[in-house]
Amino acid sequence: MNLAIDELTAPALADEGVCSLENYLAMPDHSMDGRIAQARAKLGATTVVLGHHYQRDEVVRFADFMGDSYRLSQNAAATGAKYIVFCGVHFMAESADVLGRDGQQVILPDLNAGCSMADMAEISQVEDCWEALERAGLADETIPVTYINSTAAIKAFCGERGGLVCTSSSARAAMEWAFARGRRVLFLPDQHLGRNTGYAMGIPLHEMAVWDPWALQGGQSKEMLAASRVLLWKGHCSVHQRFLPGHVDQVRAKYPGIQVIVHPECRFEVCQKADALGSTERLIALVEQAPAGTMFAVGTEIHLVNRMAKRFAAQDKRIITLDDTGCLCTTMYRITPQHLAWALENLVEGQVVNRIQVRAEVKRWARVALDRMLELR
Ligand code: 13P
Ligand code: SF4
């Protein structure tokens, strides 16, 4: 949505806001619906609400745009709204702030909504890794590529060293871009997405080494680093890593003919057994394109799987989760209707709560790395 920035102004950052969060948290979910709708109506074109597919139904139903990380980055870059309320996790809000225009302000309704994978790479650790590559004389031929699930500082690090950002839907294009410029890719911080993407591009597993930030020299000799085409950071998504190859075997045995589709943050062995891989947006598209009567086991976060099951039942497509213990992203789940109502009602009162602001010196190179991603296609 391209909206003009209007005259609604907000005073400087407020920590608690005029309306205290405690009062909201004591109230039931459903009592927030009318209040959120009313606040949205009052804020009008000044405010855009973005929602990731893993958000709860009670929250995402108020989003102006819902999407995967790539689409939400595009939405953030395109909107003219003064306030971007991001129902997602911290790195998404940071990316929106980097991509936003001057005067725009990004709000994360709960500051505790982080990402365990993004926490697995700290900028100082990434700098140590790069220094090791420099000492080995390999940095000049290495292009750093970071998954969007990383801090703005790591995005800036990649931008400044000729690298870029990717999402799960643009990982292959980003790696191809990088291999056109160097002989090796340092892929941060999700080893599974890096390995799955590299392998799909024809890079054998023995040419992919894993850098362990907690081990001396990353656990790699100079010779092993030199021989690698892809250097994978030892990070993972704690939600997607719970899916195991045995789950694929079990659903196939129980439901002959079932289609298994998984997110590429899943382990290599799971992805190898699956019928197809894709970002959250792509997983939805795969079901949309399938003929009526198809049954799917989906390996991704449970809120999206449940939403897909409801939506596609009407088209006679049955959807189950790949692991019936259910894989919940607890940090996405932190954004509640109460937090959304609190953030919006404070905005109505002219108060900005939970603003996410990336420092100017980090913003510059992070923007370069994100722009390179957005220009890929
Ligand atoms: P996508 O929505 O880009 O597939 O990413 C999934 C995810 O884990 C977001 O953190
Ligand atoms: Fe992070 Fe995994 Fe949650 Fe995505 S699903 S936000 S990668 S912890």
mmCIF file of C-alpha atoms and ligand atoms in Angstrom:
data_model
loop_
_atom_site.group_PDB
_atom_site.id
_atom_site.type_symbol
_atom_site.label_atom_id
_atom_site.label_comp_id
_atom_site.label_asym_id
_atom_site.label_seq_id
_atom_site.Cartn_x
_atom_site.Cartn_y
_atom_site.Cartn_z
ATOM 1 C CA MET A 1 0.000 0.000 0.000
ATOM 2 C CA ASN A 2 1.567 3.326 -0.984
ATOM 3 C CA LEU A 3 0.287 5.864 1.493
ATOM 4 C CA ALA A 4 1.368 9.445 1.865
ATOM 5 C CA ILE A 5 3.011 10.346 5.160
ATOM 6 C CA ASP A 6 0.461 12.637 6.748
ATOM 7 C CA GLU A 7 0.663 15.280 9.418
ATOM 8 C CA LEU A 8 -0.005 13.035 12.394
ATOM 9 C CA THR A 9 2.965 13.620 14.640
ATOM 10 C CA ALA A 10 4.129 11.693 17.648
ATOM 11 C CA PRO A 11 6.219 12.974 20.513
ATOM 12 C CA ALA A 12 9.551 11.344 21.277
ATOM 13 C CA LEU A 13 9.790 7.691 22.181
ATOM 14 C CA ALA A 14 7.702 6.693 25.163
ATOM 15 C CA ASP A 15 8.682 3.584 27.109
ATOM 16 C CA GLU A 16 5.423 2.847 28.857
ATOM 17 C CA GLY A 17 3.110 4.973 26.750
ATOM 18 C CA VAL A 18 0.062 6.830 28.030
ATOM 19 C CA CYS A 19 -1.786 3.533 28.285
ATOM 20 C CA SER A 20 0.007 1.019 30.514
ATOM 21 C CA LEU A 21 0.627 -2.451 29.074
ATOM 22 C CA GLU A 22 -0.221 -4.122 32.397
ATOM 23 C CA ASN A 23 -3.859 -3.061 32.070
ATOM 24 C CA TYR A 24 -4.109 -4.751 28.676
ATOM 25 C CA LEU A 25 -2.437 -8.000 29.692
ATOM 26 C CA ALA A 26 -5.083 -8.566 32.369
ATOM 27 C CA MET A 27 -7.858 -8.616 29.750
ATOM 28 C CA PRO A 28 -9.051 -11.530 27.561
ATOM 29 C CA ASP A 29 -8.015 -11.799 23.889
ATOM 30 C CA HIS A 30 -11.487 -11.310 22.406
ATOM 31 C CA SER A 31 -12.013 -8.038 24.291
ATOM 32 C CA MET A 32 -9.236 -6.525 22.159
ATOM 33 C CA ASP A 33 -10.941 -7.015 18.767
ATOM 34 C CA GLY A 34 -13.180 -3.959 18.833
ATOM 35 C CA ARG A 35 -10.451 -1.796 20.309
ATOM 36 C CA ILE A 36 -7.886 -2.791 17.701
ATOM 37 C CA ALA A 37 -10.392 -2.175 14.895
ATOM 38 C CA GLN A 38 -11.309 1.221 16.321
ATOM 39 C CA ALA A 39 -7.685 2.299 16.751
ATOM 40 C CA ARG A 40 -6.879 1.159 13.198
ATOM 41 C CA ALA A 41 -9.788 3.225 11.878
ATOM 42 C CA LYS A 42 -8.640 6.319 13.775
ATOM 43 C CA LEU A 43 -5.050 5.963 12.605
ATOM 44 C CA GLY A 44 -6.113 5.478 8.985
ATOM 45 C CA ALA A 45 -3.415 5.870 6.356
ATOM 46 C CA THR A 46 -0.802 6.981 8.887
ATOM 47 C CA THR A 47 -0.253 3.398 10.000
ATOM 48 C CA VAL A 48 0.370 0.096 8.276
ATOM 49 C CA VAL A 49 0.241 -3.226 10.125
ATOM 50 C CA LEU A 50 2.460 -5.995 8.718
ATOM 51 C CA GLY A 51 1.984 -9.616 9.817
ATOM 52 C CA HIS A 52 4.144 -12.684 9.277
ATOM 53 C CA HIS A 53 2.454 -16.008 8.432
ATOM 54 C CA TYR A 54 3.489 -17.483 11.797
ATOM 55 C CA GLN A 55 1.471 -14.951 13.785
ATOM 56 C CA ARG A 56 -1.625 -15.991 15.672
ATOM 57 C CA ASP A 57 -5.001 -15.631 13.887
ATOM 58 C CA GLU A 58 -6.207 -13.171 16.541
ATOM 59 C CA VAL A 59 -3.336 -10.842 15.580
ATOM 60 C CA VAL A 60 -2.777 -11.413 11.885
ATOM 61 C CA ARG A 61 -6.403 -10.770 11.014
ATOM 62 C CA PHE A 62 -5.674 -7.079 11.618
ATOM 63 C CA ALA A 63 -2.682 -6.977 9.282
ATOM 64 C CA ASP A 64 -2.901 -4.840 6.154
ATOM 65 C CA PHE A 65 -0.341 -7.168 4.607
ATOM 66 C CA MET A 66 0.533 -10.716 5.480
ATOM 67 C CA GLY A 67 3.520 -12.474 3.930
ATOM 68 C CA ASP A 68 6.833 -14.248 4.144
ATOM 69 C CA SER A 69 9.982 -12.388 5.120
ATOM 70 C CA TYR A 70 10.694 -11.384 1.533
ATOM 71 C CA ARG A 71 7.252 -9.989 0.815
ATOM 72 C CA LEU A 72 7.112 -8.129 4.118
ATOM 73 C CA SER A 73 10.485 -6.511 3.324
ATOM 74 C CA GLN A 74 9.019 -5.348 0.012
ATOM 75 C CA ASN A 75 5.928 -4.010 1.810
ATOM 76 C CA ALA A 76 8.082 -2.148 4.321
ATOM 77 C CA ALA A 77 10.188 -0.612 1.545
ATOM 78 C CA ALA A 78 7.107 0.474 -0.438
ATOM 79 C CA THR A 79 4.762 1.868 2.183
ATOM 80 C CA GLY A 80 4.396 5.581 2.700
ATOM 81 C CA ALA A 81 2.736 5.160 6.107
ATOM 82 C CA LYS A 82 4.379 7.064 8.930
ATOM 83 C CA TYR A 83 4.099 4.132 11.347
ATOM 84 C CA ILE A 84 4.889 0.516 10.531
ATOM 85 C CA VAL A 85 3.554 -1.800 13.231
ATOM 86 C CA PHE A 86 5.378 -5.091 12.695
ATOM 87 C CA CYS A 87 3.654 -8.225 13.946
ATOM 88 C CA GLY A 88 6.653 -10.483 13.559
ATOM 89 C CA VAL A 89 10.032 -10.766 15.240
ATOM 90 C CA HIS A 90 12.839 -8.344 16.018
ATOM 91 C CA PHE A 91 15.023 -8.842 12.923
ATOM 92 C CA MET A 92 11.988 -8.183 10.698
ATOM 93 C CA ALA A 93 11.263 -4.887 12.443
ATOM 94 C CA GLU A 94 14.939 -3.935 12.174
ATOM 95 C CA SER A 95 14.895 -4.674 8.435
ATOM 96 C CA ALA A 96 11.764 -2.541 8.056
ATOM 97 C CA ASP A 97 13.526 0.329 9.826
ATOM 98 C CA VAL A 98 16.556 -0.026 7.543
ATOM 99 C CA LEU A 99 14.361 -0.084 4.426
ATOM 100 C CA GLY A 100 11.977 2.631 5.624
ATOM 101 C CA ARG A 101 12.042 6.252 4.535
ATOM 102 C CA ASP A 102 13.115 9.228 6.627
ATOM 103 C CA GLY A 103 10.454 10.048 9.193
ATOM 104 C CA GLN A 104 8.940 6.564 9.268
ATOM 105 C CA GLN A 105 8.872 4.773 12.613
ATOM 106 C CA VAL A 106 8.756 1.030 13.160
ATOM 107 C CA ILE A 107 7.038 -0.520 16.176
ATOM 108 C CA LEU A 108 7.414 -4.085 17.478
ATOM 109 C CA PRO A 109 4.432 -4.668 19.804
ATOM 110 C CA ASP A 110 6.480 -6.876 22.156
ATOM 111 C CA LEU A 111 10.228 -6.285 22.399
ATOM 112 C CA ASN A 112 10.683 -9.870 23.601
ATOM 113 C CA ALA A 113 9.700 -11.203 20.186
ATOM 114 C CA GLY A 114 13.177 -12.266 19.076
ATOM 115 C CA CYS A 115 14.460 -15.203 17.039
ATOM 116 C CA SER A 116 16.579 -17.979 18.529
ATOM 117 C CA MET A 117 18.346 -18.493 15.215
ATOM 118 C CA ALA A 118 19.304 -14.825 14.883
ATOM 119 C CA ASP A 119 20.708 -15.051 18.428
ATOM 120 C CA MET A 120 23.107 -17.795 17.289
ATOM 121 C CA ALA A 121 25.352 -15.321 15.464
ATOM 122 C CA GLU A 122 26.836 -12.303 17.212
ATOM 123 C CA ILE A 123 28.648 -9.673 15.227
ATOM 124 C CA SER A 124 31.884 -10.168 17.235
ATOM 125 C CA GLN A 125 31.830 -13.889 16.392
ATOM 126 C CA VAL A 126 31.275 -13.134 12.706
ATOM 127 C CA GLU A 127 34.209 -10.694 12.789
ATOM 128 C CA ASP A 128 36.391 -13.423 14.355
ATOM 129 C CA CYS A 129 35.416 -15.812 11.583
ATOM 130 C CA TRP A 130 36.266 -13.232 8.933
ATOM 131 C CA GLU A 131 39.650 -12.542 10.547
ATOM 132 C CA ALA A 132 40.406 -16.267 10.386
ATOM 133 C CA LEU A 133 39.555 -16.190 6.671
ATOM 134 C CA GLU A 134 41.818 -13.161 6.257
ATOM 135 C CA ARG A 135 44.696 -14.887 8.064
ATOM 136 C CA ALA A 136 44.243 -17.871 5.766
ATOM 137 C CA GLY A 137 44.306 -15.547 2.735
ATOM 138 C CA LEU A 138 40.738 -16.569 1.818
ATOM 139 C CA ALA A 139 38.641 -13.487 2.648
ATOM 140 C CA ASP A 140 39.135 -11.838 -0.758
ATOM 141 C CA GLU A 141 37.569 -14.791 -2.536
ATOM 142 C CA THR A 142 34.697 -15.194 -0.015
ATOM 143 C CA ILE A 143 31.311 -13.463 -0.294
ATOM 144 C CA PRO A 144 29.273 -13.236 2.934
ATOM 145 C CA VAL A 145 25.555 -13.961 2.571
ATOM 146 C CA THR A 146 23.309 -13.588 5.565
ATOM 147 C CA TYR A 147 19.804 -14.952 5.975
ATOM 148 C CA ILE A 148 17.448 -12.105 6.895
ATOM 149 C CA ASN A 149 17.096 -13.846 10.290
ATOM 150 C CA SER A 150 20.157 -12.019 11.649
ATOM 151 C CA THR A 151 20.943 -8.737 13.366
ATOM 152 C CA ALA A 152 21.225 -5.487 11.413
ATOM 153 C CA ALA A 153 24.919 -5.399 12.397
ATOM 154 C CA ILE A 154 25.516 -8.681 10.553
ATOM 155 C CA LYS A 155 23.590 -7.419 7.527
ATOM 156 C CA ALA A 156 25.815 -4.334 7.537
ATOM 157 C CA PHE A 157 28.905 -6.530 7.843
ATOM 158 C CA CYS A 158 27.837 -8.403 4.693
ATOM 159 C CA GLY A 159 26.946 -5.239 2.781
ATOM 160 C CA GLU A 160 30.310 -3.653 3.548
ATOM 161 C CA ARG A 161 32.204 -6.732 2.338
ATOM 162 C CA GLY A 162 30.473 -7.088 -1.001
ATOM 163 C CA GLY A 163 27.786 -9.484 0.229
ATOM 164 C CA LEU A 164 24.034 -9.417 0.646
ATOM 165 C CA VAL A 165 20.961 -10.559 2.557
ATOM 166 C CA CYS A 166 18.643 -13.368 1.491
ATOM 167 C CA THR A 167 15.358 -14.856 2.615
ATOM 168 C CA SER A 168 14.341 -18.481 2.225
ATOM 169 C CA SER A 169 12.648 -17.603 -1.080
ATOM 170 C CA SER A 170 15.700 -15.787 -2.454
ATOM 171 C CA ALA A 171 18.538 -17.917 -1.017
ATOM 172 C CA ARG A 172 19.352 -19.606 -4.314
ATOM 173 C CA ALA A 173 19.371 -16.356 -6.275
ATOM 174 C CA ALA A 174 21.556 -14.779 -3.570
ATOM 175 C CA MET A 175 24.041 -17.657 -3.679
ATOM 176 C CA GLU A 176 24.183 -17.476 -7.479
ATOM 177 C CA TRP A 177 24.808 -13.722 -7.183
ATOM 178 C CA ALA A 178 27.605 -14.425 -4.705
ATOM 179 C CA PHE A 179 29.241 -17.175 -6.787
ATOM 180 C CA ALA A 180 29.358 -14.786 -9.729
ATOM 181 C CA ARG A 181 31.632 -12.633 -7.533
ATOM 182 C CA GLY A 182 33.687 -15.077 -5.473
ATOM 183 C CA ARG A 183 34.669 -18.728 -5.215
ATOM 184 C CA ARG A 184 33.302 -19.268 -1.699
ATOM 185 C CA VAL A 185 30.176 -18.223 0.220
ATOM 186 C CA LEU A 186 30.117 -17.665 3.973
ATOM 187 C CA PHE A 187 26.465 -18.412 4.761
ATOM 188 C CA LEU A 188 25.032 -17.032 8.027
ATOM 189 C CA PRO A 189 23.436 -18.027 10.387
ATOM 190 C CA ASP A 190 21.261 -21.001 9.284
ATOM 191 C CA GLN A 191 23.360 -24.005 8.363
ATOM 192 C CA HIS A 192 20.302 -25.904 7.114
ATOM 193 C CA LEU A 193 19.093 -23.268 4.648
ATOM 194 C CA GLY A 194 22.684 -22.839 3.419
ATOM 195 C CA ARG A 195 23.248 -26.582 3.015
ATOM 196 C CA ASN A 196 19.870 -27.252 1.381
ATOM 197 C CA THR A 197 20.369 -24.384 -1.050
ATOM 198 C CA GLY A 198 23.998 -25.225 -1.868
ATOM 199 C CA TYR A 199 23.150 -28.878 -2.463
ATOM 200 C CA ALA A 200 20.227 -27.984 -4.743
ATOM 201 C CA MET A 201 22.715 -25.909 -6.762
ATOM 202 C CA GLY A 202 24.942 -28.961 -7.238
ATOM 203 C CA ILE A 203 27.550 -28.310 -4.536
ATOM 204 C CA PRO A 204 28.436 -31.644 -2.899
ATOM 205 C CA LEU A 205 28.244 -31.941 0.894
ATOM 206 C CA HIS A 206 31.995 -32.488 1.227
ATOM 207 C CA GLU A 207 32.565 -29.002 -0.226
ATOM 208 C CA MET A 208 30.473 -27.454 2.543
ATOM 209 C CA ALA A 209 32.258 -26.948 5.877
ATOM 210 C CA VAL A 210 30.608 -25.853 9.122
ATOM 211 C CA TRP A 211 32.022 -22.951 11.132
ATOM 212 C CA ASP A 212 31.352 -23.467 14.838
ATOM 213 C CA PRO A 213 31.579 -20.047 16.532
ATOM 214 C CA TRP A 214 32.188 -21.734 19.894
ATOM 215 C CA ALA A 215 35.143 -23.863 18.735
ATOM 216 C CA LEU A 216 38.771 -22.797 18.326
ATOM 217 C CA GLN A 217 39.295 -21.571 14.721
ATOM 218 C CA GLY A 218 35.648 -22.496 14.087
ATOM 219 C CA GLY A 219 36.658 -26.139 14.375
ATOM 220 C CA GLN A 220 38.271 -25.949 10.907
ATOM 221 C CA SER A 221 41.836 -26.231 9.660
ATOM 222 C CA LYS A 222 43.157 -23.771 7.042
ATOM 223 C CA GLU A 223 43.138 -26.581 4.493
ATOM 224 C CA MET A 224 39.494 -27.408 5.159
ATOM 225 C CA LEU A 225 38.532 -23.729 4.911
ATOM 226 C CA ALA A 226 40.423 -23.410 1.624
ATOM 227 C CA ALA A 227 38.755 -26.500 0.183
ATOM 228 C CA SER A 228 35.227 -25.341 1.066
ATOM 229 C CA ARG A 229 32.895 -23.713 -1.468
ATOM 230 C CA VAL A 230 30.285 -22.921 1.193
ATOM 231 C CA LEU A 231 31.193 -22.163 4.790
ATOM 232 C CA LEU A 232 28.057 -22.725 6.846
ATOM 233 C CA TRP A 233 27.550 -20.971 10.163
ATOM 234 C CA LYS A 234 26.566 -23.417 12.895
ATOM 235 C CA GLY A 235 23.123 -21.982 13.595
ATOM 236 C CA HIS A 236 19.624 -23.359 13.193
ATOM 237 C CA CYS A 237 15.947 -22.705 13.821
ATOM 238 C CA SER A 238 14.898 -24.479 16.990
ATOM 239 C CA VAL A 239 11.352 -24.813 15.618
ATOM 240 C CA HIS A 240 12.177 -26.363 12.231
ATOM 241 C CA GLN A 241 15.013 -28.514 13.562
ATOM 242 C CA ARG A 242 12.425 -30.509 15.499
ATOM 243 C CA PHE A 243 11.179 -32.139 12.295
ATOM 244 C CA LEU A 244 13.000 -35.450 11.784
ATOM 245 C CA PRO A 245 13.366 -37.868 8.847
ATOM 246 C CA GLY A 246 11.360 -40.405 10.895
ATOM 247 C CA HIS A 247 8.360 -38.045 10.800
ATOM 248 C CA VAL A 248 8.398 -38.173 7.000
ATOM 249 C CA ASP A 249 8.552 -41.984 7.054
ATOM 250 C CA GLN A 250 5.678 -42.137 9.542
ATOM 251 C CA VAL A 251 3.265 -39.915 7.585
ATOM 252 C CA ARG A 252 4.089 -41.698 4.332
ATOM 253 C CA ALA A 253 3.373 -45.089 5.961
ATOM 254 C CA LYS A 254 0.124 -43.871 7.508
ATOM 255 C CA TYR A 255 -1.190 -41.883 4.503
ATOM 256 C CA PRO A 256 0.008 -43.438 1.232
ATOM 257 C CA GLY A 257 0.268 -40.813 -1.515
ATOM 258 C CA ILE A 258 0.596 -37.885 0.931
ATOM 259 C CA GLN A 259 2.689 -34.929 -0.251
ATOM 260 C CA VAL A 260 5.353 -33.811 2.232
ATOM 261 C CA ILE A 261 6.283 -30.141 1.911
ATOM 262 C CA VAL A 262 8.716 -28.459 4.285
ATOM 263 C CA HIS A 263 10.447 -25.172 4.977
ATOM 264 C CA PRO A 264 14.156 -25.149 3.972
ATOM 265 C CA GLU A 265 15.126 -24.320 7.576
ATOM 266 C CA CYS A 266 14.475 -28.050 8.196
ATOM 267 C CA ARG A 267 17.410 -30.483 8.418
ATOM 268 C CA PHE A 268 19.029 -31.709 5.205
ATOM 269 C CA GLU A 269 17.809 -35.294 5.787
ATOM 270 C CA VAL A 270 14.203 -34.103 6.131
ATOM 271 C CA CYS A 271 14.431 -31.890 3.033
ATOM 272 C CA GLN A 272 15.893 -34.757 1.028
ATOM 273 C CA LYS A 273 12.900 -36.934 1.866
ATOM 274 C CA ALA A 274 10.313 -34.198 1.185
ATOM 275 C CA ASP A 275 8.432 -33.765 -2.093
ATOM 276 C CA ALA A 276 9.053 -30.009 -2.130
ATOM 277 C CA LEU A 277 10.632 -27.191 -0.118
ATOM 278 C CA GLY A 278 9.603 -23.586 0.152
ATOM 279 C CA SER A 279 9.306 -20.381 2.110
ATOM 280 C CA THR A 280 6.041 -19.886 3.993
ATOM 281 C CA GLU A 281 4.583 -18.128 0.947
ATOM 282 C CA ARG A 282 5.719 -20.923 -1.388
ATOM 283 C CA LEU A 283 4.258 -23.632 0.875
ATOM 284 C CA ILE A 284 0.881 -21.927 0.619
ATOM 285 C CA ALA A 285 1.248 -21.633 -3.173
ATOM 286 C CA LEU A 286 2.090 -25.349 -3.483
ATOM 287 C CA VAL A 287 -1.202 -26.254 -1.808
ATOM 288 C CA GLU A 288 -3.118 -23.669 -3.853
ATOM 289 C CA GLN A 289 -1.814 -25.202 -7.078
ATOM 290 C CA ALA A 290 -2.557 -28.833 -6.125
ATOM 291 C CA PRO A 291 -5.696 -30.603 -7.364
ATOM 292 C CA ALA A 292 -8.640 -31.158 -5.008
ATOM 293 C CA GLY A 293 -8.285 -34.327 -2.978
ATOM 294 C CA THR A 294 -4.537 -33.899 -2.346
ATOM 295 C CA MET A 295 -3.309 -34.465 1.184
ATOM 296 C CA PHE A 296 -0.245 -32.667 2.580
ATOM 297 C CA ALA A 297 1.984 -33.007 5.621
ATOM 298 C CA VAL A 298 3.552 -29.594 6.169
ATOM 299 C CA GLY A 299 6.823 -29.093 8.042
ATOM 300 C CA THR A 300 6.649 -25.571 9.373
ATOM 301 C CA GLU A 301 5.322 -23.483 12.265
ATOM 302 C CA ILE A 302 1.995 -24.704 13.639
ATOM 303 C CA HIS A 303 -0.022 -21.480 13.313
ATOM 304 C CA LEU A 304 0.530 -21.406 9.569
ATOM 305 C CA VAL A 305 -0.216 -25.133 9.249
ATOM 306 C CA ASN A 306 -3.497 -24.765 11.162
ATOM 307 C CA ARG A 307 -4.505 -21.731 9.092
ATOM 308 C CA MET A 308 -3.781 -23.604 5.874
ATOM 309 C CA ALA A 309 -5.775 -26.621 7.107
ATOM 310 C CA LYS A 310 -8.833 -24.427 7.735
ATOM 311 C CA ARG A 311 -8.523 -22.470 4.501
ATOM 312 C CA PHE A 312 -7.985 -25.420 2.150
ATOM 313 C CA ALA A 313 -10.531 -27.797 3.708
ATOM 314 C CA ALA A 314 -13.177 -26.033 1.609
ATOM 315 C CA GLN A 315 -11.243 -27.101 -1.525
ATOM 316 C CA ASP A 316 -11.134 -30.727 -0.375
ATOM 317 C CA LYS A 317 -7.404 -30.541 0.408
ATOM 318 C CA ARG A 318 -6.399 -32.087 3.715
ATOM 319 C CA ILE A 319 -3.447 -30.661 5.612
ATOM 320 C CA ILE A 320 -1.719 -32.080 8.674
ATOM 321 C CA THR A 321 1.430 -31.092 10.514
ATOM 322 C CA LEU A 322 4.496 -33.219 9.808
ATOM 323 C CA ASP A 323 5.074 -33.651 13.546
ATOM 324 C CA ASP A 324 1.908 -33.980 15.536
ATOM 325 C CA THR A 325 3.494 -32.658 18.710
ATOM 326 C CA GLY A 326 3.187 -29.315 16.863
ATOM 327 C CA CYS A 327 6.084 -26.940 16.282
ATOM 328 C CA LEU A 328 5.415 -23.558 17.820
ATOM 329 C CA CYS A 329 7.596 -20.476 17.405
ATOM 330 C CA THR A 330 7.317 -19.152 20.942
ATOM 331 C CA THR A 331 8.842 -15.801 20.060
ATOM 332 C CA MET A 332 6.385 -15.098 17.222
ATOM 333 C CA TYR A 333 3.675 -16.081 19.705
ATOM 334 C CA ARG A 334 4.721 -13.278 22.018
ATOM 335 C CA ILE A 335 2.816 -10.753 19.918
ATOM 336 C CA THR A 336 -0.662 -10.940 21.420
ATOM 337 C CA PRO A 337 -3.846 -8.999 20.628
ATOM 338 C CA GLN A 338 -3.190 -7.147 23.904
ATOM 339 C CA HIS A 339 0.241 -5.984 22.713
ATOM 340 C CA LEU A 340 -1.171 -4.926 19.352
ATOM 341 C CA ALA A 341 -4.045 -2.992 20.983
ATOM 342 C CA TRP A 342 -1.593 -1.326 23.382
ATOM 343 C CA ALA A 343 0.738 -0.227 20.572
ATOM 344 C CA LEU A 344 -2.117 1.093 18.402
ATOM 345 C CA GLU A 345 -4.028 2.889 21.162
ATOM 346 C CA ASN A 346 -0.821 4.605 22.241
ATOM 347 C CA LEU A 347 -0.331 5.752 18.665
ATOM 348 C CA VAL A 348 -3.836 7.183 18.685
ATOM 349 C CA GLU A 349 -2.769 9.148 21.773
ATOM 350 C CA GLY A 350 0.312 10.362 19.909
ATOM 351 C CA GLN A 351 2.753 8.083 21.742
ATOM 352 C CA VAL A 352 5.189 5.738 20.028
ATOM 353 C CA VAL A 353 5.948 2.658 22.144
ATOM 354 C CA ASN A 354 8.527 -0.066 21.423
ATOM 355 C CA ARG A 355 10.149 1.748 18.542
ATOM 356 C CA ILE A 356 12.857 -0.237 16.730
ATOM 357 C CA GLN A 357 15.656 2.009 15.549
ATOM 358 C CA VAL A 358 18.833 0.838 13.867
ATOM 359 C CA ARG A 359 21.882 3.084 14.403
ATOM 360 C CA ALA A 360 22.730 5.269 11.396
ATOM 361 C CA GLU A 361 26.218 3.805 10.861
ATOM 362 C CA VAL A 362 24.791 0.262 10.822
ATOM 363 C CA LYS A 363 21.828 1.291 8.696
ATOM 364 C CA ARG A 364 23.927 2.476 5.769
ATOM 365 C CA TRP A 365 25.580 -0.872 4.939
ATOM 366 C CA ALA A 366 22.623 -2.974 6.075
ATOM 367 C CA ARG A 367 20.584 -1.055 3.514
ATOM 368 C CA VAL A 368 23.133 -1.883 0.800
ATOM 369 C CA ALA A 369 22.867 -5.597 1.662
ATOM 370 C CA LEU A 370 19.043 -5.539 1.751
ATOM 371 C CA ASP A 371 18.783 -3.528 -1.468
ATOM 372 C CA ARG A 372 21.005 -6.082 -3.219
ATOM 373 C CA MET A 373 18.500 -8.743 -2.148
ATOM 374 C CA LEU A 374 15.484 -6.754 -3.338
ATOM 375 C CA GLU A 375 17.173 -6.149 -6.707
ATOM 376 C CA LEU A 376 17.716 -9.860 -7.315
ATOM 377 C CA ARG A 377 14.347 -10.389 -8.974
HETATM 378 P P1 13P B 1 9.792 -17.075 5.527
HETATM 379 O O1 13P B 1 8.482 -16.480 5.912
HETATM 380 O O2 13P B 1 10.595 -16.119 4.736
HETATM 381 O O3 13P B 1 9.630 -18.389 4.854
HETATM 382 O O4 13P B 1 10.633 -17.323 6.869
HETATM 383 C C1 13P B 1 10.271 -18.183 7.852
HETATM 384 C C2 13P B 1 10.806 -17.805 9.168
HETATM 385 O O5 13P B 1 11.301 -18.579 9.900
HETATM 386 C C3 13P B 1 10.703 -16.433 9.593
HETATM 387 O O6 13P B 1 11.434 -16.324 10.708
HETATM 388 FE FE1 SF4 B 2 13.339 -17.672 14.253
HETATM 389 FE FE2 SF4 B 2 12.627 -20.185 13.737
HETATM 390 FE FE3 SF4 B 2 10.884 -18.543 14.909
HETATM 391 FE FE4 SF4 B 2 11.550 -18.191 12.339
HETATM 392 S S1 SF4 B 2 10.455 -19.925 13.211
HETATM 393 S S2 SF4 B 2 11.392 -16.604 13.915
HETATM 394 S S3 SF4 B 2 13.738 -18.823 12.378
HETATM 395 S S4 SF4 B 2 12.865 -19.240 15.765
#
